[in-house]
PDB file of C-alpha atoms in Angstrom:
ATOM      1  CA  UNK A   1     106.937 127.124  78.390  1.00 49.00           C
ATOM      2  CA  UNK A   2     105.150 124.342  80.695  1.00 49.00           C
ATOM      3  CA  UNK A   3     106.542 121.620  82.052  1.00 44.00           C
ATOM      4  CA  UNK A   4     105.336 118.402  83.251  1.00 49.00           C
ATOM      5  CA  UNK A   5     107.819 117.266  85.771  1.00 46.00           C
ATOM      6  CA  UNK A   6     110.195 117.896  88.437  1.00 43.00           C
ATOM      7  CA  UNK A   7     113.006 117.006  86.471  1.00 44.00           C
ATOM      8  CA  UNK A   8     112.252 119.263  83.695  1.00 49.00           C
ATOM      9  CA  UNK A   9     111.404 122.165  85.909  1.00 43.00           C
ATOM     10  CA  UNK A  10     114.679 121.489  88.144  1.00 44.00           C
ATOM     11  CA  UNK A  11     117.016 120.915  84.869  1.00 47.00           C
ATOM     12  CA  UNK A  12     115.972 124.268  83.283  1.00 50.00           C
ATOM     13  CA  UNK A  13     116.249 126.375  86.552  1.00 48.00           C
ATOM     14  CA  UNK A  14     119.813 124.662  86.906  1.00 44.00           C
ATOM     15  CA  UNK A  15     121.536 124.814  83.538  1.00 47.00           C
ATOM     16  CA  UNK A  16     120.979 128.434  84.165  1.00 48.00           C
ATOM     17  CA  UNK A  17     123.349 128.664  87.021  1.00 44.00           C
ATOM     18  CA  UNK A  18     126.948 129.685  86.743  1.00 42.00           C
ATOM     19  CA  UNK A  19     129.374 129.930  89.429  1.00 42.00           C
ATOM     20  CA  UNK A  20     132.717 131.540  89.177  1.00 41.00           C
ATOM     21  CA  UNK A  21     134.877 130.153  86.527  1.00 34.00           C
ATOM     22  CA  UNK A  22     132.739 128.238  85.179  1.00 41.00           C
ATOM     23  CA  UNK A  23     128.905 127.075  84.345  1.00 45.00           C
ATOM     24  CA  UNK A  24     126.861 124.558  85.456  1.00 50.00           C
ATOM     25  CA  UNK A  25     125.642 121.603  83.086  1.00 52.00           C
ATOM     26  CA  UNK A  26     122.647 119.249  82.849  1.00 54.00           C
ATOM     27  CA  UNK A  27     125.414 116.428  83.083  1.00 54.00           C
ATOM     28  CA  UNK A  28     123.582 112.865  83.550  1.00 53.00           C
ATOM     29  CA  UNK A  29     121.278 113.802  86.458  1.00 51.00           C
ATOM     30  CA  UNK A  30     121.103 110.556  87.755  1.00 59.00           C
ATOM     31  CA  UNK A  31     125.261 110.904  88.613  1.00 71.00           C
ATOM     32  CA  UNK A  32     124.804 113.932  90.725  1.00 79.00           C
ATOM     33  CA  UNK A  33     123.154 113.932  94.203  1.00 82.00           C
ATOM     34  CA  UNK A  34     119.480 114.702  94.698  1.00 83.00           C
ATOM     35  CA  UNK A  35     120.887 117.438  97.409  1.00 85.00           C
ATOM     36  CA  UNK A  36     122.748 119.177  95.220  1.00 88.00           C
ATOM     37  CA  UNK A  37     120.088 119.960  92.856  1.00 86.00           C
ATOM     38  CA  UNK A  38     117.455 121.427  96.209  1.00 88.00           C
ATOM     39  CA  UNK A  39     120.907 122.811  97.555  1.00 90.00           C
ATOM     40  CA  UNK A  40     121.548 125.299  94.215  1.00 90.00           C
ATOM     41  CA  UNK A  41     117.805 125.540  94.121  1.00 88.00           C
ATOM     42  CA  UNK A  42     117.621 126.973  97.667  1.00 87.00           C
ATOM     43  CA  UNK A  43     120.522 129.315  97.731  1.00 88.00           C
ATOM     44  CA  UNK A  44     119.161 130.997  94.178  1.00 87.00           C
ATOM     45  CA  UNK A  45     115.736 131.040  95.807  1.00 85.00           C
ATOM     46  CA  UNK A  46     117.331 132.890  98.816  1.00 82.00           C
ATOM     47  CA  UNK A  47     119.844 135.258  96.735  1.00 83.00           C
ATOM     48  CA  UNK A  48     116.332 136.486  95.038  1.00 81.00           C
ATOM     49  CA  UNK A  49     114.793 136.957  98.671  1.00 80.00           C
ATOM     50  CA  UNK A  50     117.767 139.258  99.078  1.00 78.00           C
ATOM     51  CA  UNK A  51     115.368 142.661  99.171  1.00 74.00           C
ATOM     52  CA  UNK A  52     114.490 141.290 102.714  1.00 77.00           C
ATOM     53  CA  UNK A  53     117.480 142.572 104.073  1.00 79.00           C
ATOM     54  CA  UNK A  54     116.108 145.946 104.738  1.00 81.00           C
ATOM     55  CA  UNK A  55     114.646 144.997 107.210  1.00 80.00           C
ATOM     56  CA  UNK A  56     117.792 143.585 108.970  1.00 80.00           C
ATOM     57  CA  UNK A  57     116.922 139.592 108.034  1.00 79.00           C
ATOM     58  CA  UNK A  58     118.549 137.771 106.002  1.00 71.00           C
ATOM     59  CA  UNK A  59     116.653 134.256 106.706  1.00 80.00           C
ATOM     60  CA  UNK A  60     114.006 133.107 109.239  1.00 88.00           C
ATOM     61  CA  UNK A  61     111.628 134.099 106.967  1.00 89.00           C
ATOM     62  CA  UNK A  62     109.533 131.390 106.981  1.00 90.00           C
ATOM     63  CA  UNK A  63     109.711 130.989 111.026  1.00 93.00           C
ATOM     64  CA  UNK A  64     108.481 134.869 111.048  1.00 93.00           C
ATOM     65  CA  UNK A  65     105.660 134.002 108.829  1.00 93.00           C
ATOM     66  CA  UNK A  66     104.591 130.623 110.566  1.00 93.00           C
ATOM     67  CA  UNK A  67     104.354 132.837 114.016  1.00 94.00           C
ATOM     68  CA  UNK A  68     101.924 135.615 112.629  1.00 94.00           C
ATOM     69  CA  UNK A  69      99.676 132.677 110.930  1.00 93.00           C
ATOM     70  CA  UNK A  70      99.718 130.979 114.372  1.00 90.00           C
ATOM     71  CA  UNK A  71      98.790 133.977 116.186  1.00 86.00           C
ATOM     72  CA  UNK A  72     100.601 133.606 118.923  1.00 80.00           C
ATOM     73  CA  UNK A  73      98.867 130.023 119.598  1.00 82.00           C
ATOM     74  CA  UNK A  74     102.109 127.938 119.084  1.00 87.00           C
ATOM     75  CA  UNK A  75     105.075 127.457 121.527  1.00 88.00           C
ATOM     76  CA  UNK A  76     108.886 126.990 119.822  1.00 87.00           C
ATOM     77  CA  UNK A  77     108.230 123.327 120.194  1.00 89.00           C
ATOM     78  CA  UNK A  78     105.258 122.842 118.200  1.00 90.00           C
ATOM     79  CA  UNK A  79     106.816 125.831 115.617  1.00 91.00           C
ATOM     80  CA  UNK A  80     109.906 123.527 115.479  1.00 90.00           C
ATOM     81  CA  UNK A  81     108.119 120.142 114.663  1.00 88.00           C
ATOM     82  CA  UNK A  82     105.593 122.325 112.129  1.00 88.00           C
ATOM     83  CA  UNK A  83     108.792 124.152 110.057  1.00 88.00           C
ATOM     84  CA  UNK A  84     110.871 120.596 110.488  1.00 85.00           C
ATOM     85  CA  UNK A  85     113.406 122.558 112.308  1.00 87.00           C
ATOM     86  CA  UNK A  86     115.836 121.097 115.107  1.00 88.00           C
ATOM     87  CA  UNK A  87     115.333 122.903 118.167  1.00 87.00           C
ATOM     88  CA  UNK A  88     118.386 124.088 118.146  1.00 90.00           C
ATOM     89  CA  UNK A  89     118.170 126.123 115.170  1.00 91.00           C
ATOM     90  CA  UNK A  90     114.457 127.081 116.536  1.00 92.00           C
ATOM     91  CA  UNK A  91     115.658 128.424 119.434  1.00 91.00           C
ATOM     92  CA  UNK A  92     118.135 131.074 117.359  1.00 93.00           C
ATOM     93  CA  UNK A  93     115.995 131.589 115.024  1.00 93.00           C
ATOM     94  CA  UNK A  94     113.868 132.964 117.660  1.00 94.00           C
ATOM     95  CA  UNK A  95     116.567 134.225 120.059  1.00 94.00           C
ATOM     96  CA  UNK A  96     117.434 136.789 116.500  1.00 93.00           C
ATOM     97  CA  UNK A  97     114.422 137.694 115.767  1.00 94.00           C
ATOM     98  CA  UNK A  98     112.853 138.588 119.293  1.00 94.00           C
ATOM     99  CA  UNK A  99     116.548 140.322 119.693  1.00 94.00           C
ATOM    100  CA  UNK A 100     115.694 142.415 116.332  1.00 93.00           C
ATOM    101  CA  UNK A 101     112.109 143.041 117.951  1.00 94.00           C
ATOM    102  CA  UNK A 102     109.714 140.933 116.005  1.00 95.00           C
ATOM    103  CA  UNK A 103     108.366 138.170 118.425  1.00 95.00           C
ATOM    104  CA  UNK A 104     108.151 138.153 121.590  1.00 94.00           C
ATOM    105  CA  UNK A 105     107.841 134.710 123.960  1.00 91.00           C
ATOM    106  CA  UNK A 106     105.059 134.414 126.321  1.00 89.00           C
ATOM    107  CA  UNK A 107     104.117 131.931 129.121  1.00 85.00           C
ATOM    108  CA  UNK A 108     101.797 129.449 128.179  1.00 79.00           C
ATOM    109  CA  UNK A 109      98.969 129.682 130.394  1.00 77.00           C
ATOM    110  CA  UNK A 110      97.928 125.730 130.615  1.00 78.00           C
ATOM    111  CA  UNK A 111     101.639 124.827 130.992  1.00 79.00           C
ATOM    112  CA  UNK A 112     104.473 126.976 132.875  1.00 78.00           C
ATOM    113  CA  UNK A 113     107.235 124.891 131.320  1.00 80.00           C
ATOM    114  CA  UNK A 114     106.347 125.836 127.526  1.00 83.00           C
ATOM    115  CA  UNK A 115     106.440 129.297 125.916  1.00 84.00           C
ATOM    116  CA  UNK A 116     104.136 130.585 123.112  1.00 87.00           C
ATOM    117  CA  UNK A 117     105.731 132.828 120.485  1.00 92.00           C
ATOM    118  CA  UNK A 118     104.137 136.219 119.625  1.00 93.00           C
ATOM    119  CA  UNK A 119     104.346 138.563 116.462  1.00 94.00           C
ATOM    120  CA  UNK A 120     104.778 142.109 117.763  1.00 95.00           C
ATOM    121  CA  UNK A 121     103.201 144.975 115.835  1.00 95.00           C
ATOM    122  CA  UNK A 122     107.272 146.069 114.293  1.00 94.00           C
ATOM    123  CA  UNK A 123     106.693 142.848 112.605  1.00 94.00           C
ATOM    124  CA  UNK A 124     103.349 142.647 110.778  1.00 94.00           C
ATOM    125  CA  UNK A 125     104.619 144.856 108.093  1.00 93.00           C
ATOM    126  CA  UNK A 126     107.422 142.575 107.374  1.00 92.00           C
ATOM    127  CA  UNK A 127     105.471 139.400 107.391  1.00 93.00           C
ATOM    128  CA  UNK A 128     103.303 141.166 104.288  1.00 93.00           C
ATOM    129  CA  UNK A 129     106.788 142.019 102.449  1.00 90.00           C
ATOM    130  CA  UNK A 130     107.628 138.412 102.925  1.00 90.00           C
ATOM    131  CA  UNK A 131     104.460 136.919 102.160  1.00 91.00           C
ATOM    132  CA  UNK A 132     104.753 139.260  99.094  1.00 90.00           C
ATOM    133  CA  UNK A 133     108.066 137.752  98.582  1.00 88.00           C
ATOM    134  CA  UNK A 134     107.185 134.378  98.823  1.00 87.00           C
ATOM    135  CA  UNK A 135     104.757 134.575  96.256  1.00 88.00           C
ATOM    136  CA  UNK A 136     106.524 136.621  93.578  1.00 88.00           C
ATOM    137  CA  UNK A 137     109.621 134.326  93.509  1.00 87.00           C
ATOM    138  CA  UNK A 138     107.094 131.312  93.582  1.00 87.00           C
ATOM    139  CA  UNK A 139     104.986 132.298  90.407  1.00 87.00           C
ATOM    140  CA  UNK A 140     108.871 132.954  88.935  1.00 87.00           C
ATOM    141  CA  UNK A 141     109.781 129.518  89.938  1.00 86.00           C
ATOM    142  CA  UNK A 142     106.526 127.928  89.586  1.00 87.00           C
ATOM    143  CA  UNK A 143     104.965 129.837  86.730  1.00 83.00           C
ATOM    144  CA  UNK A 144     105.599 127.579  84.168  1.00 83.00           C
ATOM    145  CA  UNK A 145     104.027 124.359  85.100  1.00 89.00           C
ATOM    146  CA  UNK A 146     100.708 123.719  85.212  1.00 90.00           C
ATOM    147  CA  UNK A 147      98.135 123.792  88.619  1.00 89.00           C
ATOM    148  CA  UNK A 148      98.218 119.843  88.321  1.00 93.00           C
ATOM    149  CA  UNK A 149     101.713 119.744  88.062  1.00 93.00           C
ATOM    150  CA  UNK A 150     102.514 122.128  90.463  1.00 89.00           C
ATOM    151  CA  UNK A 151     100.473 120.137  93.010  1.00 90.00           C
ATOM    152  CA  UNK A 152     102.312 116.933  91.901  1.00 93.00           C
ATOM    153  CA  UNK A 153     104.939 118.464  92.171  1.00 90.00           C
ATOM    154  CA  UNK A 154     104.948 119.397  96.125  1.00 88.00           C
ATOM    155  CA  UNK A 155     102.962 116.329  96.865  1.00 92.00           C
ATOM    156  CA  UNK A 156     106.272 114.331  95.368  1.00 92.00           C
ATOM    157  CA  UNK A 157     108.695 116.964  97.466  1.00 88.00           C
ATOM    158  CA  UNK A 158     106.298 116.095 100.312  1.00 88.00           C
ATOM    159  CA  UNK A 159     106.868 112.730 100.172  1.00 90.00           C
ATOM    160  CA  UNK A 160     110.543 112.673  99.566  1.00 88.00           C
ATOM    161  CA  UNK A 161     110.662 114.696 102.984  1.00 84.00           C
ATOM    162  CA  UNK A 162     108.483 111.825 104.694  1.00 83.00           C
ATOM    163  CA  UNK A 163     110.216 108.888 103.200  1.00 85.00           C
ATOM    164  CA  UNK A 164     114.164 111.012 104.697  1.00 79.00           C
ATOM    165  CA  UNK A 165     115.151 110.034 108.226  1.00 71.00           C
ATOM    166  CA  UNK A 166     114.481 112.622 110.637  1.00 65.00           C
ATOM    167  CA  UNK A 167     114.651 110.965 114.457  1.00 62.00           C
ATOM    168  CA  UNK A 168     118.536 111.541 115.051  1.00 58.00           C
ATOM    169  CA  UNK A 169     119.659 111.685 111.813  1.00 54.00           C
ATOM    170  CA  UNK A 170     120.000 107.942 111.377  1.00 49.00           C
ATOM    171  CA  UNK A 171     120.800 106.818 107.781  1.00 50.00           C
ATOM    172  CA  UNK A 172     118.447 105.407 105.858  1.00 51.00           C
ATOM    173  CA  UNK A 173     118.700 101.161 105.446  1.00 56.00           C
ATOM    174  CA  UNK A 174     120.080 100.988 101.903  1.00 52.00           C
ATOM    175  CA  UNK A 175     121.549  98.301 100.324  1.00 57.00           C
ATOM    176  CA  UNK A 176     124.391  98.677  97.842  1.00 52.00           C
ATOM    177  CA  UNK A 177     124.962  96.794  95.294  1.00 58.00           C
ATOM    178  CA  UNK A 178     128.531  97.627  93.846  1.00 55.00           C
ATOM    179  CA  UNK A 179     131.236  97.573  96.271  1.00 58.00           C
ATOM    180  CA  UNK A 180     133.464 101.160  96.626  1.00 54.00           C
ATOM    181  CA  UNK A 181     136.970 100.706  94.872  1.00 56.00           C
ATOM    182  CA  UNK A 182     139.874 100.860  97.294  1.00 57.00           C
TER     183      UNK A 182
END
């Protein structure tokens, strides 16, 4: 089966979901939140990625995989603006996995303020299980649509991620045009 848009791709891979008690429903998709349909999307993605728990993770996996590509070149800073993750979150992402033995943070020699983040050798085996991962749930998720439309397809995510705020969270400027009952 091929599809040839987001919506079509999204509304089969959600009117497959049940909770408990009850099952999900293509119900008028313009009714229900945007968010809810990437939020289901990401926790099934995740619940398949569940094999990477052997090796004591249970998310970060992208943040791992970013630091072995960069090899080693990239301080949290730069990893943070890269993965569009607050620093925050960057800084226990990296705080778990350097605890668990993976990375390691390293002075940066042109600037004593920053630190790089390195892979250590514990974790090049588990970026290749990821990586692995990654790609088998993607082809499962993916594998239907078409190359053209799979390219549409994260050019339009990309630009839905461009056009959200992201400086402080500030909502966007939108205009409504019923008023709320009270």
């Amino acid at each position: 089966m091929r599809f040839t848009s987001f919506h079509d791709l999204l509304m089969n891979i959600v009117t497959s979901v049940t909770v408990p008690f009850r099952t999900l429903s293509p119900v008028n998709g313009t009714d229900i939140p945007l968010g809810h349909w990437f939020a289901v999307l990401t926790q099934r993605y995740y619940t398949i990625l569940h094999r990477m728990k052997v090796y004591d993770l249970d998310r970060w996996f992208v943040v791992l995989v970013a630091i072995a590509e960069s090899d080693g070149h990239m301080s949290q800073q730069e990893l943070s603006r890269e993965l569009m993750i607050d620093k925050v979150s960057m800084v226990r992402a990296l705080d778990l996995l350097s605890a668990k033995g993976y990375v390691e943070r390293i002075n940066c020699p042109d600037d004593r303020r920053k630190h790089h983040i390195r892979l250590l050798p514990k974790a090049k085996p588990v970026v290749k299980a990821i990586k692995k991962a990654y790609a088998e749930v993607n082809a499962l998720v993916l594998g239907p649509m078409s190359e053209t439309a799979r390219n549409k397809f994260l050019k339009d995510v990309q630009a839905m991620l461009e056009r959200m705020p992201t400086d402080g969270m500030q909502p966007a400027n939108l205009k409504y045009t019923k008023k709320l009952p009270k």
